[in-house]
Structures are given as C-alpha cells and as structure tokens.
Short mmCIF file of N, CA and C in Angstrom, two decimals:
data_model
loop_
_atom_site.label_atom_id
_atom_site.label_comp_id
_atom_site.label_asym_id
_atom_site.label_seq_id
_atom_site.Cartn_x
_atom_site.Cartn_y
_atom_site.Cartn_z
N UNK A 1 239.57 44.65 299.62
CA UNK A 1 240.95 44.57 300.05
C UNK A 1 241.53 46.00 300.01
N UNK A 2 242.17 46.36 301.10
CA UNK A 2 242.74 47.67 301.18
C UNK A 2 244.19 47.71 300.68
N UNK A 3 244.57 48.82 300.13
CA UNK A 3 245.96 49.00 299.63
C UNK A 3 246.62 50.03 300.50
N UNK A 4 247.77 49.69 301.08
CA UNK A 4 248.49 50.61 301.92
C UNK A 4 249.55 51.32 301.14
N UNK A 5 249.44 52.67 301.11
CA UNK A 5 250.38 53.45 300.32
C UNK A 5 251.33 54.11 301.29
N UNK A 6 252.65 53.95 301.07
CA UNK A 6 253.67 54.48 301.96
C UNK A 6 254.02 55.90 301.59
N UNK A 7 254.35 56.71 302.56
CA UNK A 7 254.87 58.06 302.32
C UNK A 7 256.33 57.92 302.03
N UNK A 8 256.87 58.82 301.19
CA UNK A 8 258.28 58.71 300.79
C UNK A 8 259.27 59.10 301.87
N UNK A 9 259.51 58.22 302.80
CA UNK A 9 260.49 58.46 303.87
C UNK A 9 261.90 58.14 303.35
N UNK A 10 262.03 57.37 302.32
CA UNK A 10 263.33 57.09 301.71
C UNK A 10 263.09 56.83 300.21
N UNK A 11 264.17 56.68 299.46
CA UNK A 11 264.02 56.45 298.01
C UNK A 11 263.35 55.12 297.72
N UNK A 12 263.55 54.10 298.56
CA UNK A 12 262.95 52.81 298.37
C UNK A 12 261.45 52.81 298.64
N UNK A 13 261.03 53.67 299.57
CA UNK A 13 259.59 53.72 299.93
C UNK A 13 258.76 54.59 298.97
N UNK A 14 259.43 55.39 298.17
CA UNK A 14 258.72 56.29 297.26
C UNK A 14 257.96 55.49 296.22
N UNK A 15 256.69 55.78 296.03
CA UNK A 15 255.81 55.11 295.05
C UNK A 15 255.62 53.65 295.34
N UNK A 16 255.75 53.21 296.57
CA UNK A 16 255.53 51.83 296.93
C UNK A 16 254.20 51.62 297.61
N UNK A 17 253.53 50.55 297.38
CA UNK A 17 252.27 50.23 298.00
C UNK A 17 252.16 48.71 298.15
N UNK A 18 251.46 48.23 299.19
CA UNK A 18 251.27 46.83 299.46
C UNK A 18 249.81 46.57 299.79
N UNK A 19 249.39 45.33 299.71
CA UNK A 19 248.03 44.94 300.08
C UNK A 19 247.96 44.78 301.60
N UNK A 20 247.00 45.39 302.23
CA UNK A 20 246.79 45.27 303.66
C UNK A 20 245.93 44.03 303.92
N UNK A 21 246.56 42.96 304.41
CA UNK A 21 245.83 41.70 304.65
C UNK A 21 245.06 41.66 305.94
N UNK A 22 245.18 42.69 306.81
CA UNK A 22 244.47 42.71 308.06
C UNK A 22 242.97 42.76 307.89
N UNK A 23 242.55 43.35 306.76
CA UNK A 23 241.11 43.41 306.49
C UNK A 23 240.60 42.11 305.98
N UNK A 24 241.45 41.19 305.54
CA UNK A 24 241.02 39.93 304.95
C UNK A 24 241.21 38.80 305.92
N UNK A 25 242.31 38.72 306.62
CA UNK A 25 242.63 37.61 307.51
C UNK A 25 241.86 37.71 308.81
N UNK A 26 241.42 36.58 309.32
CA UNK A 26 240.67 36.55 310.62
C UNK A 26 241.28 35.47 311.47
N UNK A 27 240.87 35.46 312.75
CA UNK A 27 241.34 34.47 313.69
C UNK A 27 240.32 33.36 313.90
N UNK A 28 239.22 33.37 313.11
CA UNK A 28 238.21 32.33 313.31
C UNK A 28 238.64 31.05 312.61
N UNK A 29 238.01 29.99 313.02
CA UNK A 29 238.31 28.66 312.42
C UNK A 29 237.77 28.62 311.01
N UNK A 30 238.44 27.89 310.11
CA UNK A 30 237.94 27.78 308.71
C UNK A 30 236.64 26.95 308.68
N UNK A 31 235.85 27.18 307.62
CA UNK A 31 234.65 26.44 307.44
C UNK A 31 234.93 24.97 307.19
N UNK A 32 234.39 24.07 307.95
CA UNK A 32 234.73 22.66 307.94
C UNK A 32 234.33 21.99 306.62
N UNK A 33 233.20 22.41 306.07
CA UNK A 33 232.75 21.80 304.82
C UNK A 33 233.63 22.21 303.65
N UNK A 34 234.37 23.27 303.74
CA UNK A 34 235.24 23.73 302.64
C UNK A 34 236.62 23.13 302.72
N UNK A 35 236.98 22.56 303.88
CA UNK A 35 238.32 21.99 304.04
C UNK A 35 238.33 20.54 303.67
N UNK A 36 238.76 20.23 302.49
CA UNK A 36 238.83 18.85 302.01
C UNK A 36 240.26 18.51 301.69
N UNK A 37 240.71 17.32 302.12
CA UNK A 37 242.08 16.92 301.86
C UNK A 37 242.20 16.52 300.40
N UNK A 38 243.31 16.99 299.73
CA UNK A 38 243.59 16.63 298.37
C UNK A 38 244.31 15.30 298.38
N UNK A 39 243.74 14.26 297.76
CA UNK A 39 244.36 12.95 297.76
C UNK A 39 245.54 12.96 296.81
N UNK A 40 246.70 12.40 297.26
CA UNK A 40 247.89 12.36 296.46
C UNK A 40 247.99 10.94 295.89
N UNK A 41 248.35 10.83 294.60
CA UNK A 41 248.36 9.56 293.92
C UNK A 41 249.71 8.89 294.00
N UNK A 42 250.78 9.60 294.27
CA UNK A 42 252.10 9.05 294.30
C UNK A 42 252.56 8.57 292.94
N UNK A 43 252.12 9.20 291.88
CA UNK A 43 252.54 8.83 290.54
C UNK A 43 251.91 7.60 289.99
N UNK A 44 250.76 7.13 290.59
CA UNK A 44 250.11 5.93 290.13
C UNK A 44 248.76 6.25 289.57
N UNK A 45 248.34 5.47 288.55
CA UNK A 45 247.05 5.69 287.93
C UNK A 45 245.98 4.91 288.67
N UNK A 46 244.78 4.76 288.08
CA UNK A 46 243.68 4.06 288.74
C UNK A 46 243.85 2.56 288.81
N UNK A 47 244.86 2.00 288.07
CA UNK A 47 245.19 0.61 288.21
C UNK A 47 246.22 0.37 289.27
N UNK A 48 246.86 1.41 289.80
CA UNK A 48 247.90 1.25 290.77
C UNK A 48 249.27 1.09 290.18
N UNK A 49 249.38 1.30 288.86
CA UNK A 49 250.64 1.17 288.17
C UNK A 49 251.37 2.49 288.19
N UNK A 50 252.70 2.49 288.44
CA UNK A 50 253.48 3.68 288.42
C UNK A 50 253.55 4.23 287.01
N UNK A 51 253.03 5.47 286.82
CA UNK A 51 253.10 6.07 285.50
C UNK A 51 254.01 7.27 285.48
N UNK A 52 254.34 7.84 286.63
CA UNK A 52 255.23 8.96 286.73
C UNK A 52 256.36 8.54 287.67
N UNK A 53 257.60 8.64 287.23
CA UNK A 53 258.71 8.18 288.02
C UNK A 53 259.07 9.21 289.10
N UNK A 54 259.75 8.72 290.14
CA UNK A 54 260.34 9.55 291.20
C UNK A 54 259.29 10.28 292.04
N UNK A 55 258.10 9.68 292.12
CA UNK A 55 257.06 10.23 293.02
C UNK A 55 256.66 9.19 294.05
N UNK A 56 256.87 9.46 295.28
CA UNK A 56 256.44 8.56 296.35
C UNK A 56 257.19 7.27 296.34
#
C-alpha cells in the first residue's frame, strides 16, 4: 500500500499524508467463493425465541 505525502502548499497540508487506495482497489469482480451472505438472526436464538429486544 502506497502512502501519498503532500507538499506544504498551505498550513493544513504541511506534514499530512494519506493512503493511496488506487494501488489496492480494482475494477474486477470479487471472487464468488469469498462472497458469502451474513445471516441475520433478528434478535432470535436457535429456538426462534426473541432474546434481544428491538431487533427486527
């Protein structure tokens, strides 16, 4: 991951740096086997009884 260091063109830019995400992000499709939906329980346990209020 590259770090982009800014030149001091103003007082706010002096000593500032950010992560350059262009080296990391791509336009390709994500790997299908790694994309798994996280099941939401809606505050219910394995019996189907509401155990956490105000969810779903």
